[in-house]
Amino acid sequence: MLKHQVIVIGGGLAGLRAAVESARLGADTAVLSLLYPVRSHSGAAQGGVNAALANMPECKDDSPAKHAYDTVKGADFLADQDCAEILTTDAPARIYELEHWGVPFSRTEDGRISQRPFGGAGYPRTCYAADKTGLYILHTLNEQAVKLGIKVYNEWAAIALASDGALNHGLVALNLQTGEIASFAADAVVFAVGGAGRIYKRTSNAMQSTGYCLGVAYKAGIPLKDMEFVQFHPTTIVGTNILMTEGARGEGGYLLNNQGERFMQRYAAKAMELAPRDIVSRSIQIEVNEGRGFPEGGGCVHLDLRHLGREKILERLPGIRELAISFLGIDCIEKPVPVQPGQHFIMGGIDTDKDGATILPGVYAAGECACVSVHGANRLGGNSLLECVVMGQRAGAAAGKFVKGKASAIKEAVLNDAAKKATAEVEALLKSSGKERLVNLRDEMAQTMTDQIGIFREDKAMREALATLHALRVRYRNVGVDAKHRKFNLDLLRTLELGGMLDVAESIAAGAVARQESRGGHSRLDFKTRDDANWMKHTRAHYTPDGARLTYTPVTKTKWEPEERKY
Ligand SMILES: Cc1cc2nc3c(=O)[nH]c(=O)nc-3n(C[C@H](O)[C@H](O)[C@H](O)COP(=O)(O)OP(=O)(O)OC[C@H]3O[C@@H](n4cnc5c(N)ncnc54)[C@H](O)[C@@H]3O)c2cc1C
């Protein structure tokens, strides 16, 4: 049995930031990660990270309070306002800390951190390092983790949590390199396992963003909050759905339909292309549905950057230019890029308080997998990297304090029991010769989610999707794993993952069917308006073997009364 005071699952931005904080507090901290930390999806983040630094001439009177208001309004008033205020108040300190640790932020003429406009923001507030912001921050945080001597278990998959409901006792994980299953005793565990994009067919997320580990927390008895709120990014390139950063529109890019018209005029006359993502994605989808799109990829519009000029594109957006050349053969200096909305982010996640604590003592969550909630029904661009560093720091501090000076209360029996169950599940999968194939089940789940729990939703299609997910869950019991070897058995890993993904997908569908209103990313054709009287509340999905049981909790309001979102 391996032992650490704090184990952080996940080596992305949130995980590394949490680990750095807990180690700085003196806790023996380890990171356990499916991938080498610098390969985490955080490294794909392009556009930037928000903080009211007021560095640009046009944003001298920006403030954390204004940033909080934009966040709450962007969230369609479902964010907990106290949490949004914490996010934006902590933001400047976290950004300057990253700067001092060495993140090479792009600069203004007079040497300050430069800030670009992003959707739904009243001021240019997004700090960036060209269009590779996530990559630079991830490498910088990794350096800090190395400096602090944090032990990293690379290429391990966490597969079960060992908690008796009163205290945490550790986790069980699969070593991908050997196939061995090991127990890790830990008084505190921080989930920082990223998003769940791969539950959808069209997604900007990496292969690793399966959401499986949200399922691990969910199955251990931690509710998932607000899962029906899924973000679709307006501009992913057709075919692969790789992201074209919102920074492209922040720098002045246009969205054009097949008439050559900047159609956002019709939907958000003031903010135009920089309206929040839920609004821009719906607008694109309406243009396509009404015949004003282009046919590629089942329907798309054009992202036109040509007027920005070669120099600006090469300086500010070199990464997305390379991506469009590599994946479409299109140079955005010369031609517009065909784009369509794709799943991008989950606003919901593991239910936590403002310090990342879940309902299980000693278990925390931070980053995209967590729901604090700061993003409510729709996240603003640039607020997710921010959430990772702000809430990562807070969760790491809380975990570090939780274990400090405490005699370890680990009960080996609880851990052994969890290990025995997880081992039996893995062994059963390895032995299975069931007729169902992983790829078919996974594909059907992802297609169902994209088609029926997508940008526009309505009761009948969603209920059919729920039925499909339940049927897939039954078929999953008969799934066969073809590869029987132990080392790097990705067939086994993907099959294990699918079980958790189906649970998480079901929690999204169940929450979406139940919520009879339209708010942020949850847009229903049969309930077109926001209904504050009945639905100003958070959904909590509790795991049961038959599917999610839903309960609701109130939204915290501090300063801002709900208003109609106009942009
Ligand atoms: C293409 C793209 C561009 C983006 N651009 C921006 C942007 O410009 N600004 C912004 O604010 N946001 C952006 N986002 C969103 C933001 O990048 C993510 O929400 C954020 O980086 C997530 O960080 P994380 O630390 O929570 O998770 P991740 O970086 O996804 O890391 C998850 C970690 O969990 C580990 N893990 C997963 N499962 C297991 C398991 N079972 N066992 C062990 N380890 C596991 C993985 O190995 C990984 O290390 C973007 C997202 C994408 C996909």
Coordinates of C-alpha atoms and ligand atoms in Angstrom, one line a residue:
M1 CA 0.0 0.0 0.0
L2 CA 1.3 3.5 -1.0
K3 CA 0.7 6.3 1.4
H4 CA 0.5 10.2 1.2
Q5 CA -1.4 12.7 3.3
V6 CA -2.9 14.4 0.2
I7 CA -3.4 12.8 -3.2
V8 CA -4.5 15.0 -6.1
I9 CA -6.1 13.1 -9.0
G10 CA -5.2 14.9 -12.2
G11 CA -2.2 16.9 -13.4
G12 CA -3.9 19.7 -15.3
L13 CA -4.0 23.3 -14.2
A14 CA -6.4 22.7 -11.3
G15 CA -4.6 19.6 -10.0
L16 CA -1.1 21.1 -10.2
R17 CA -2.2 24.3 -8.6
A18 CA -3.9 22.4 -5.8
A19 CA -0.9 20.1 -5.3
V20 CA 1.5 23.1 -5.1
E21 CA -0.6 24.7 -2.4
S22 CA -1.0 21.7 -0.3
A23 CA 2.8 20.9 -0.6
R24 CA 3.6 24.6 0.3
L25 CA 1.6 24.0 3.5
G26 CA 3.9 21.1 4.4
A27 CA 1.5 18.2 3.5
D28 CA 3.1 15.2 1.9
T29 CA 1.3 15.6 -1.5
A30 CA 1.3 13.4 -4.5
V31 CA -0.4 13.8 -8.0
L32 CA -1.8 10.7 -9.7
S33 CA -2.5 11.3 -13.4
L34 CA -3.6 9.3 -16.4
L35 CA -1.2 11.4 -18.4
Y36 CA 2.1 13.2 -17.9
P37 CA 0.8 16.4 -16.4
V38 CA 2.0 18.7 -19.2
R39 CA -0.1 16.6 -21.7
S40 CA -3.3 17.5 -19.8
H41 CA -6.1 19.2 -21.8
S42 CA -5.3 22.5 -20.0
G43 CA -2.4 22.7 -22.4
A44 CA -4.8 23.1 -25.3
A45 CA -6.3 26.3 -23.9
Q46 CA -5.7 29.1 -26.3
G47 CA -7.4 32.3 -25.6
G48 CA -6.5 33.4 -22.1
V49 CA -7.4 33.9 -18.5
N50 CA -9.5 36.6 -17.0
A51 CA -8.6 39.1 -14.2
A52 CA -9.7 42.7 -13.7
L53 CA -6.1 44.1 -13.9
A54 CA -7.3 47.3 -15.7
N55 CA -4.1 47.3 -17.8
M56 CA -5.6 48.5 -21.0
P57 CA -6.4 52.2 -21.7
E58 CA -10.1 51.4 -22.3
C59 CA -10.5 49.5 -19.0
K60 CA -9.1 51.8 -16.4
D61 CA -12.2 51.6 -14.2
D62 CA -12.5 47.8 -14.4
S63 CA -12.7 46.0 -11.0
P64 CA -13.3 42.5 -9.5
A65 CA -16.9 43.6 -8.8
K66 CA -17.5 44.4 -12.5
H67 CA -15.9 41.1 -13.4
A68 CA -18.2 39.3 -10.9
Y69 CA -21.3 41.0 -12.4
D70 CA -20.3 40.0 -15.9
T71 CA -19.7 36.4 -14.7
V72 CA -23.1 36.3 -12.9
K73 CA -25.0 37.8 -15.9
G74 CA -23.1 35.5 -18.3
A75 CA -24.2 32.6 -16.0
D76 CA -27.8 33.6 -16.6
F77 CA -28.0 34.3 -12.8
L78 CA -27.5 30.6 -11.8
A79 CA -24.0 31.2 -10.4
D80 CA -23.7 31.5 -6.7
Q81 CA -22.9 35.2 -6.4
D82 CA -20.6 34.8 -3.3
C83 CA -18.5 32.3 -5.3
A84 CA -18.3 34.5 -8.4
E85 CA -17.1 37.3 -6.1
I86 CA -14.4 35.1 -4.6
L87 CA -13.3 34.0 -8.1
T88 CA -12.9 37.5 -9.4
T89 CA -11.4 39.0 -6.2
D90 CA -8.8 36.3 -6.0
A91 CA -8.0 36.6 -9.7
P92 CA -5.4 39.4 -9.8
A93 CA -3.3 37.8 -7.1
R94 CA -3.3 34.4 -8.9
I95 CA -2.4 36.0 -12.2
Y96 CA 0.5 38.0 -10.7
E97 CA 1.7 34.9 -9.0
L98 CA 1.7 33.1 -12.3
E99 CA 3.6 36.0 -13.8
H100 CA 6.2 35.9 -11.0
W101 CA 6.6 32.1 -11.5
G102 CA 7.4 32.8 -15.1
V103 CA 4.4 32.6 -17.4
P104 CA 5.4 34.6 -20.5
F105 CA 2.2 36.7 -20.8
S106 CA 1.9 38.9 -24.0
R107 CA 2.6 42.5 -23.1
T108 CA 1.4 46.1 -23.7
E109 CA 3.7 48.7 -25.1
D110 CA 4.6 49.8 -21.6
G111 CA 5.4 46.2 -20.4
R112 CA 2.2 45.3 -18.5
I113 CA 0.3 42.1 -19.0
S114 CA -1.8 42.7 -22.2
Q115 CA -5.6 42.0 -22.1
R116 CA -7.9 41.2 -25.0
P117 CA -11.7 41.4 -25.2
F118 CA -13.7 38.2 -24.7
G119 CA -17.3 37.3 -25.0
G120 CA -19.8 38.7 -22.4
A121 CA -17.1 40.9 -20.8
G122 CA -17.6 44.6 -20.3
Y123 CA -13.9 45.3 -20.7
P124 CA -10.8 43.7 -22.3
R125 CA -10.0 41.5 -19.3
T126 CA -8.5 38.4 -20.8
C127 CA -4.7 38.0 -20.1
Y128 CA -3.0 35.9 -22.7
A129 CA 0.2 34.4 -24.0
A130 CA -0.4 34.6 -27.7
D131 CA -2.9 31.8 -28.3
K132 CA -1.1 29.2 -26.2
T133 CA -2.0 30.5 -22.8
G134 CA -2.9 27.1 -21.2
L135 CA 0.3 25.5 -22.4
Y136 CA 2.5 28.2 -20.8
I137 CA 0.6 28.1 -17.5
L138 CA 0.6 24.3 -17.4
H139 CA 4.4 24.2 -17.9
T140 CA 5.0 26.9 -15.4
L141 CA 2.9 25.1 -12.7
N142 CA 4.6 21.9 -13.5
E143 CA 8.0 23.6 -12.8
Q144 CA 6.7 24.6 -9.4
A145 CA 5.5 21.1 -8.7
V146 CA 9.0 19.7 -9.6
K147 CA 10.6 22.4 -7.5
L148 CA 8.6 21.4 -4.5
G149 CA 9.4 17.7 -5.0
I150 CA 5.8 16.6 -5.5
K151 CA 5.7 12.9 -6.3
V152 CA 3.8 12.3 -9.6
Y153 CA 2.3 8.9 -10.4
N154 CA 2.2 9.1 -14.2
E155 CA 0.0 6.9 -16.3
W156 CA -2.2 5.7 -13.4
A157 CA -6.0 5.7 -13.6
A158 CA -7.9 6.3 -10.4
I159 CA -10.8 3.9 -10.4
A160 CA -12.4 4.0 -6.9
L161 CA -12.6 6.1 -3.8
A162 CA -12.3 4.6 -0.4
S163 CA -14.5 6.6 2.0
D164 CA -16.8 5.4 4.8
G165 CA -18.8 8.6 4.6
A166 CA -17.2 10.0 7.7
L167 CA -13.6 10.2 6.6
N168 CA -11.6 9.5 3.5
H169 CA -9.3 6.5 3.6
G170 CA -7.7 6.6 0.1
L171 CA -8.2 5.6 -3.4
V172 CA -7.7 2.6 -5.7
A173 CA -5.9 3.0 -9.0
L174 CA -4.8 1.1 -12.0
N175 CA -1.2 1.3 -13.1
L176 CA -1.4 1.5 -16.9
Q177 CA 2.3 0.5 -17.3
T178 CA 2.0 -2.8 -15.5
G179 CA -1.8 -3.5 -15.2
E180 CA -1.4 -3.8 -11.5
I181 CA -4.2 -2.4 -9.2
A182 CA -2.8 -0.6 -6.1
S183 CA -4.3 1.1 -3.0
F184 CA -3.2 4.5 -1.9
A185 CA -3.9 5.5 1.6
A186 CA -4.7 9.2 1.8
D187 CA -6.4 11.4 4.4
A188 CA -7.4 13.9 1.7
V189 CA -8.1 13.4 -2.0
V190 CA -8.6 16.2 -4.5
F191 CA -10.4 15.4 -7.7
A192 CA -9.0 17.6 -10.5
V193 CA -9.9 15.3 -13.4
G194 CA -11.1 17.8 -16.0
G195 CA -14.1 17.8 -18.4
A196 CA -16.4 15.3 -19.9
G197 CA -16.5 16.4 -23.6
R198 CA -16.0 12.9 -25.0
I199 CA -19.5 12.0 -23.9
Y200 CA -20.5 14.1 -27.0
K201 CA -19.7 13.3 -30.6
R202 CA -18.7 16.8 -31.6
T203 CA -16.3 18.2 -29.0
S204 CA -13.3 20.4 -28.8
N205 CA -12.0 18.3 -25.8
A206 CA -9.0 15.9 -25.9
M207 CA -9.5 12.1 -25.8
Q208 CA -8.6 12.2 -22.1
S209 CA -11.7 14.3 -21.2
T210 CA -14.0 11.4 -20.8
G211 CA -15.7 12.4 -17.5
Y212 CA -15.1 8.9 -16.2
C213 CA -13.6 10.1 -13.0
L214 CA -16.7 12.3 -12.3
G215 CA -18.4 9.0 -12.3
V216 CA -16.0 7.7 -9.7
A217 CA -16.9 10.5 -7.3
Y218 CA -20.6 10.2 -8.2
K219 CA -20.6 6.5 -7.5
A220 CA -18.9 7.1 -4.1
G221 CA -21.9 9.1 -3.1
I222 CA -20.9 12.7 -4.0
P223 CA -23.7 14.5 -5.9
L224 CA -23.1 16.0 -9.3
K225 CA -24.4 19.5 -9.6
D226 CA -26.1 21.3 -12.6
M227 CA -25.0 18.7 -15.1
E228 CA -27.6 19.7 -17.6
F229 CA -25.6 22.9 -18.3
V230 CA -23.2 22.0 -21.1
Q231 CA -21.3 24.6 -23.1
F232 CA -21.1 24.5 -26.9
H233 CA -18.3 26.6 -28.3
P234 CA -19.4 28.5 -31.4
T235 CA -16.2 28.1 -33.4
T236 CA -14.8 24.6 -33.8
I237 CA -13.4 23.6 -37.2
V238 CA -15.6 21.3 -39.2
G239 CA -14.5 17.7 -39.3
T240 CA -12.3 17.4 -36.2
N241 CA -14.1 20.1 -34.0
I242 CA -10.7 21.4 -32.9
L243 CA -11.1 24.8 -31.3
M244 CA -10.6 28.2 -33.0
T245 CA -10.2 30.3 -29.9
E246 CA -12.7 33.0 -28.9
G247 CA -9.6 35.2 -29.0
A248 CA -10.0 35.2 -32.8
R249 CA -13.2 37.1 -32.4
G250 CA -11.7 39.1 -29.5
E251 CA -9.1 40.3 -31.9
G252 CA -11.8 41.4 -34.3
G253 CA -12.8 38.3 -36.3
Y254 CA -16.2 38.1 -38.1
L255 CA -18.7 35.4 -38.3
L256 CA -20.3 35.2 -41.8
N257 CA -23.2 33.2 -43.3
N258 CA -23.6 32.1 -46.9
Q259 CA -24.9 35.6 -47.8
G260 CA -21.6 37.1 -46.6
E261 CA -23.6 38.8 -43.8
R262 CA -22.4 39.3 -40.2
F263 CA -25.5 37.6 -38.9
M264 CA -24.8 38.3 -35.2
Q265 CA -26.4 41.7 -36.0
R266 CA -29.7 39.9 -35.8
Y267 CA -29.1 38.3 -32.4
A268 CA -26.8 40.6 -30.4
A269 CA -26.6 43.9 -32.1
K270 CA -24.3 45.5 -29.6
A271 CA -21.9 42.7 -28.6
M272 CA -22.0 41.1 -32.1
E273 CA -19.5 38.2 -32.3
L274 CA -18.5 38.8 -28.7
A275 CA -21.9 37.9 -27.1
P276 CA -21.6 35.0 -24.7
R277 CA -21.0 31.5 -26.1
D278 CA -24.5 30.1 -25.6
I279 CA -26.0 33.0 -27.6
V280 CA -23.4 32.8 -30.4
S281 CA -23.7 29.0 -30.7
R282 CA -27.5 29.2 -30.9
S283 CA -27.3 31.9 -33.5
I284 CA -25.0 29.9 -35.7
Q285 CA -27.3 26.9 -35.4
I286 CA -30.3 29.0 -36.4
E287 CA -28.5 30.3 -39.4
V288 CA -27.6 26.7 -40.5
N289 CA -31.1 25.4 -39.7
E290 CA -32.7 28.2 -41.8
G291 CA -30.5 27.5 -44.8
R292 CA -28.0 30.4 -44.4
G293 CA -25.1 28.1 -43.6
F294 CA -22.6 26.2 -45.7
P295 CA -23.0 22.5 -46.2
E296 CA -19.6 21.3 -44.9
G297 CA -19.6 19.0 -41.8
G298 CA -23.4 18.9 -41.7
G299 CA -23.7 22.7 -41.5
C300 CA -21.3 25.5 -40.7
V301 CA -20.6 29.2 -41.0
H302 CA -17.3 31.1 -41.8
L303 CA -14.9 32.7 -39.3
D304 CA -13.2 35.4 -41.3
L305 CA -10.0 36.8 -40.0
R306 CA -8.6 38.2 -43.3
H307 CA -9.2 41.8 -42.4
L308 CA -7.0 41.5 -39.3
G309 CA -4.0 41.3 -41.5
R310 CA -1.0 39.0 -41.7
E311 CA 1.0 40.7 -39.0
K312 CA -1.7 40.6 -36.3
I313 CA -2.6 37.0 -37.1
L314 CA 1.0 35.9 -36.9
E315 CA 1.6 37.7 -33.6
R316 CA -1.6 37.0 -31.7
L317 CA -3.2 33.9 -33.3
P318 CA -0.3 31.8 -34.7
G319 CA -1.5 28.6 -33.0
I320 CA -5.0 28.5 -34.6
R321 CA -3.6 29.5 -38.0
E322 CA -1.3 26.4 -37.8
L323 CA -4.3 24.2 -36.7
A324 CA -6.5 25.4 -39.6
I325 CA -3.6 24.8 -42.1
S326 CA -2.9 21.3 -40.7
F327 CA -6.4 20.1 -40.4
L328 CA -8.2 21.9 -43.2
G329 CA -5.5 23.1 -45.5
I330 CA -6.8 26.6 -45.0
D331 CA -4.6 29.6 -44.2
C332 CA -6.8 32.1 -42.3
I333 CA -4.6 34.9 -43.6
E334 CA -6.0 34.2 -47.1
K335 CA -9.4 32.4 -46.6
P336 CA -12.2 32.2 -44.0
V337 CA -12.3 29.1 -41.9
P338 CA -15.5 26.9 -41.8
V339 CA -16.6 26.5 -38.2
Q340 CA -19.5 25.0 -36.3
P341 CA -20.5 24.8 -32.6
G342 CA -19.1 21.8 -30.6
Q343 CA -19.3 20.7 -27.0
H344 CA -16.6 22.5 -25.1
F345 CA -17.1 22.6 -21.4
I346 CA -19.3 21.3 -18.6
M347 CA -20.6 24.0 -16.2
G348 CA -21.8 21.3 -13.9
G349 CA -19.7 18.8 -12.0
I350 CA -18.7 17.4 -8.6
D351 CA -20.7 19.5 -6.0
T352 CA -18.3 21.5 -3.9
D353 CA -18.4 24.6 -1.6
K354 CA -16.2 27.7 -2.1
D355 CA -13.2 25.8 -0.8
G356 CA -13.6 22.8 -3.0
A357 CA -15.0 20.6 -0.2
T358 CA -17.5 18.0 -1.1
I359 CA -20.1 16.3 1.2
L360 CA -17.5 13.6 2.1
P361 CA -15.0 14.9 4.7
G362 CA -11.5 14.9 3.2
V363 CA -12.6 14.8 -0.4
Y364 CA -12.3 17.9 -2.5
A365 CA -12.7 18.8 -6.2
A366 CA -11.4 21.7 -8.3
G367 CA -11.2 22.8 -12.0
E368 CA -13.6 21.8 -14.7
C369 CA -14.7 18.6 -13.0
A370 CA -16.0 20.6 -10.0
C371 CA -19.2 22.8 -9.7
V372 CA -18.6 25.5 -7.1
S373 CA -20.8 27.2 -8.8
V374 CA -19.1 30.1 -10.5
H375 CA -20.3 29.5 -14.1
G376 CA -24.0 28.9 -13.4
A377 CA -25.8 28.1 -16.7
N378 CA -23.1 29.5 -19.0
R379 CA -19.4 30.1 -18.5
L380 CA -17.6 33.1 -19.9
G381 CA -14.5 32.5 -22.0
G382 CA -11.3 32.9 -19.9
N383 CA -13.1 32.1 -16.6
S384 CA -12.2 28.4 -16.7
L385 CA -8.4 28.7 -16.5
L386 CA -9.1 31.3 -13.8
E387 CA -11.3 28.8 -11.9
C388 CA -8.5 26.2 -12.1
V389 CA -5.9 28.5 -10.5
V390 CA -8.3 30.2 -8.0
M391 CA -10.2 27.1 -6.9
G392 CA -7.2 24.8 -7.3
Q393 CA -5.4 27.0 -4.8
R394 CA -8.3 27.1 -2.4
A395 CA -8.9 23.3 -2.6
G396 CA -5.2 22.6 -2.1
A397 CA -5.1 24.9 0.9
A398 CA -8.2 23.3 2.4
A399 CA -6.8 19.8 1.9
G400 CA -3.4 20.8 3.2
K401 CA -5.1 22.3 6.3
F402 CA -7.4 19.3 6.7
V403 CA -4.5 16.9 7.1
K404 CA -2.2 19.1 9.1
G405 CA -1.1 18.0 12.5
K406 CA -3.7 15.3 12.4
A407 CA -2.9 11.7 13.3
S408 CA -3.9 9.7 10.2
A409 CA -7.3 8.0 10.7
I410 CA -7.0 5.7 7.8
K411 CA -8.9 2.4 8.2
E412 CA -7.2 -0.2 6.1
A413 CA -10.3 -2.3 6.1
V414 CA -12.3 0.3 4.2
L415 CA -9.5 0.7 1.7
N416 CA -9.0 -3.0 1.2
D417 CA -12.7 -3.4 0.7
A418 CA -12.7 -0.7 -2.0
A419 CA -9.7 -2.4 -3.7
K420 CA -11.3 -5.8 -3.6
K421 CA -14.5 -4.5 -5.3
A422 CA -12.5 -2.5 -8.0
T423 CA -10.2 -5.5 -8.6
A424 CA -13.2 -7.8 -9.1
E425 CA -14.8 -5.3 -11.6
V426 CA -11.6 -5.1 -13.6
E427 CA -11.0 -8.9 -13.5
A428 CA -14.6 -9.5 -14.7
L429 CA -14.1 -7.1 -17.6
L430 CA -10.8 -8.8 -18.5
K431 CA -12.5 -12.2 -18.5
S432 CA -15.6 -11.1 -20.3
S433 CA -16.4 -12.4 -23.8
G434 CA -19.6 -10.5 -24.1
K435 CA -21.0 -9.8 -27.6
E436 CA -21.3 -6.0 -27.2
R437 CA -18.5 -3.9 -28.7
L438 CA -17.0 -0.9 -26.9
V439 CA -16.9 1.3 -30.0
N440 CA -20.5 0.8 -30.9
L441 CA -21.8 1.6 -27.4
R442 CA -19.6 4.6 -27.1
D443 CA -20.5 5.9 -30.5
E444 CA -24.2 5.5 -29.9
M445 CA -23.9 7.4 -26.5
A446 CA -22.0 10.3 -28.1
Q447 CA -24.2 10.6 -31.1
T448 CA -27.3 10.5 -28.9
M449 CA -25.9 13.2 -26.7
T450 CA -25.0 15.5 -29.6
D451 CA -28.3 14.9 -31.4
Q452 CA -30.7 14.9 -28.5
I453 CA -29.2 16.7 -25.6
G454 CA -27.4 19.3 -27.7
I455 CA -27.7 23.1 -28.3
F456 CA -31.5 23.0 -28.7
R457 CA -33.5 20.5 -26.6
E458 CA -37.1 19.4 -26.3
D459 CA -39.0 16.9 -24.1
K460 CA -39.6 14.0 -26.5
A461 CA -36.1 13.8 -27.9
M462 CA -34.6 14.0 -24.4
R463 CA -36.8 11.3 -23.0
E464 CA -35.8 9.1 -26.0
A465 CA -32.2 9.9 -25.2
L466 CA -32.7 8.8 -21.6
A467 CA -34.2 5.6 -22.7
T468 CA -31.3 5.0 -25.1
L469 CA -28.8 5.6 -22.3
H470 CA -30.6 3.2 -20.0
A471 CA -30.6 0.6 -22.8
L472 CA -26.8 1.2 -23.4
R473 CA -26.3 0.7 -19.6
V474 CA -28.0 -2.7 -19.9
R475 CA -26.0 -3.6 -23.1
Y476 CA -22.8 -2.5 -21.3
R477 CA -23.2 -5.4 -18.9
N478 CA -22.6 -7.7 -21.9
V479 CA -19.5 -5.8 -23.3
G480 CA -16.5 -7.9 -24.3
V481 CA -12.9 -6.8 -23.8
D482 CA -10.9 -8.3 -26.7
A483 CA -7.4 -7.5 -25.4
K484 CA -6.5 -9.6 -22.4
H485 CA -3.0 -8.4 -21.6
R486 CA -2.2 -6.3 -18.6
K487 CA 0.3 -3.7 -19.7
F488 CA -1.2 -0.6 -21.3
N489 CA -4.4 -2.4 -22.0
L490 CA -6.3 0.6 -23.5
D491 CA -9.2 -1.6 -24.5
L492 CA -9.7 -2.4 -20.8
L493 CA -9.3 1.3 -19.7
R494 CA -11.7 2.6 -22.4
T495 CA -14.3 0.0 -21.4
L496 CA -14.0 0.9 -17.7
E497 CA -14.3 4.5 -18.7
L498 CA -17.4 3.9 -20.7
G499 CA -19.2 2.7 -17.5
G500 CA -18.6 6.0 -15.8
M501 CA -19.3 8.0 -18.9
L502 CA -22.8 6.4 -19.2
D503 CA -23.5 7.3 -15.6
V504 CA -22.4 10.9 -16.2
A505 CA -24.3 11.2 -19.5
E506 CA -27.4 9.9 -17.7
S507 CA -27.1 12.6 -15.1
I508 CA -26.9 15.3 -17.8
A509 CA -30.0 13.9 -19.6
A510 CA -32.0 13.5 -16.4
G511 CA -31.3 17.0 -15.2
A512 CA -32.1 18.4 -18.7
V513 CA -35.5 16.6 -18.9
A514 CA -36.5 17.8 -15.5
R515 CA -35.6 21.5 -16.0
Q516 CA -38.6 23.0 -17.7
E517 CA -37.1 26.3 -18.7
S518 CA -34.4 27.8 -21.0
R519 CA -31.4 29.2 -19.2
G520 CA -27.8 29.7 -20.5
G521 CA -26.6 26.6 -22.2
H522 CA -29.9 24.7 -21.5
S523 CA -32.1 25.9 -24.3
R524 CA -35.5 24.2 -24.7
L525 CA -37.8 24.6 -27.7
D526 CA -40.8 23.7 -25.5
F527 CA -39.9 26.0 -22.6
K528 CA -38.4 29.0 -24.3
T529 CA -38.0 31.4 -21.4
R530 CA -36.1 31.5 -18.2
D531 CA -38.4 30.8 -15.2
D532 CA -36.9 32.3 -12.1
A533 CA -40.0 31.6 -10.0
N534 CA -39.6 27.9 -10.3
W535 CA -36.1 27.2 -11.6
M536 CA -33.7 29.6 -9.9
K537 CA -32.1 26.6 -8.2
H538 CA -29.2 24.1 -8.6
T539 CA -29.9 20.6 -9.6
R540 CA -28.1 17.8 -7.7
A541 CA -27.9 14.4 -9.2
H542 CA -27.4 11.5 -6.7
Y543 CA -26.2 8.2 -8.0
T544 CA -28.5 5.2 -7.9
P545 CA -28.0 2.0 -9.9
D546 CA -31.2 2.8 -11.7
G547 CA -30.2 6.3 -12.7
A548 CA -29.9 9.8 -11.2
R549 CA -32.2 10.8 -8.3
L550 CA -32.6 14.6 -8.4
T551 CA -32.8 17.1 -5.6
Y552 CA -32.5 20.9 -5.7
T553 CA -30.6 23.6 -3.6
P554 CA -31.0 27.3 -3.6
V555 CA -28.8 29.8 -5.5
T556 CA -26.9 32.2 -3.4
K557 CA -27.6 35.9 -4.2
T558 CA -25.5 38.7 -2.8
K559 CA -25.9 41.9 -4.9
W560 CA -27.5 41.3 -8.2
E561 CA -31.1 40.7 -9.0
P562 CA -31.8 38.6 -12.0
E563 CA -32.4 40.6 -15.2
E564 CA -32.9 39.9 -18.8
R565 CA -29.6 39.2 -20.6
K566 CA -29.2 41.7 -23.4
Y567 CA -25.9 42.1 -25.3
Ligands
LIG1 C1 -9.3 23.4 -26.8 C2 -9.7 24.1 -25.5 C3 -9.4 25.4 -25.4 C4 -9.7 26.1 -24.2 N1 -9.3 27.4 -24.0 C5 -9.6 28.0 -22.9 C6 -9.2 29.4 -22.7 O1 -8.6 30.0 -23.5 N2 -9.5 30.0 -21.5 C7 -10.2 29.3 -20.5 O2 -10.4 29.9 -19.4 N3 -10.6 28.0 -20.7 C8 -10.3 27.4 -21.8 N4 -10.7 26.1 -22.0 C9 -11.2 25.4 -20.8 C10 -10.1 25.0 -19.9 O3 -8.9 24.8 -20.6 C11 -10.4 23.7 -19.1 O4 -11.6 23.8 -18.5 C12 -9.3 23.6 -18.0 O5 -8.0 23.7 -18.5 C13 -9.5 22.2 -17.3 O6 -8.4 22.1 -16.4 P1 -8.5 20.9 -15.4 O7 -7.2 21.0 -14.6 O8 -9.7 21.0 -14.6 O9 -8.5 19.6 -16.2 P2 -7.5 19.0 -17.4 O10 -6.5 20.0 -17.8 O11 -8.4 18.4 -18.4 O12 -6.7 17.9 -16.6 C14 -7.4 16.7 -16.2 C15 -6.3 15.8 -15.5 O13 -7.0 14.7 -15.0 C16 -6.3 13.5 -15.2 N5 -7.3 12.4 -15.2 C17 -8.4 12.3 -15.8 N6 -9.0 11.1 -15.4 C18 -8.2 10.5 -14.6 C19 -8.2 9.3 -13.9 N7 -9.2 8.4 -14.0 N8 -7.1 9.0 -13.1 C20 -6.1 9.8 -13.0 N9 -6.0 11.0 -13.6 C21 -7.1 11.3 -14.4 C22 -5.7 13.7 -16.6 O14 -4.5 12.9 -16.7 C23 -5.3 15.2 -16.5 O15 -4.0 15.4 -16.0 C24 -10.3 25.4 -23.1 C25 -10.7 24.1 -23.3 C26 -10.3 23.4 -24.5 C27 -10.8 22.0 -24.6

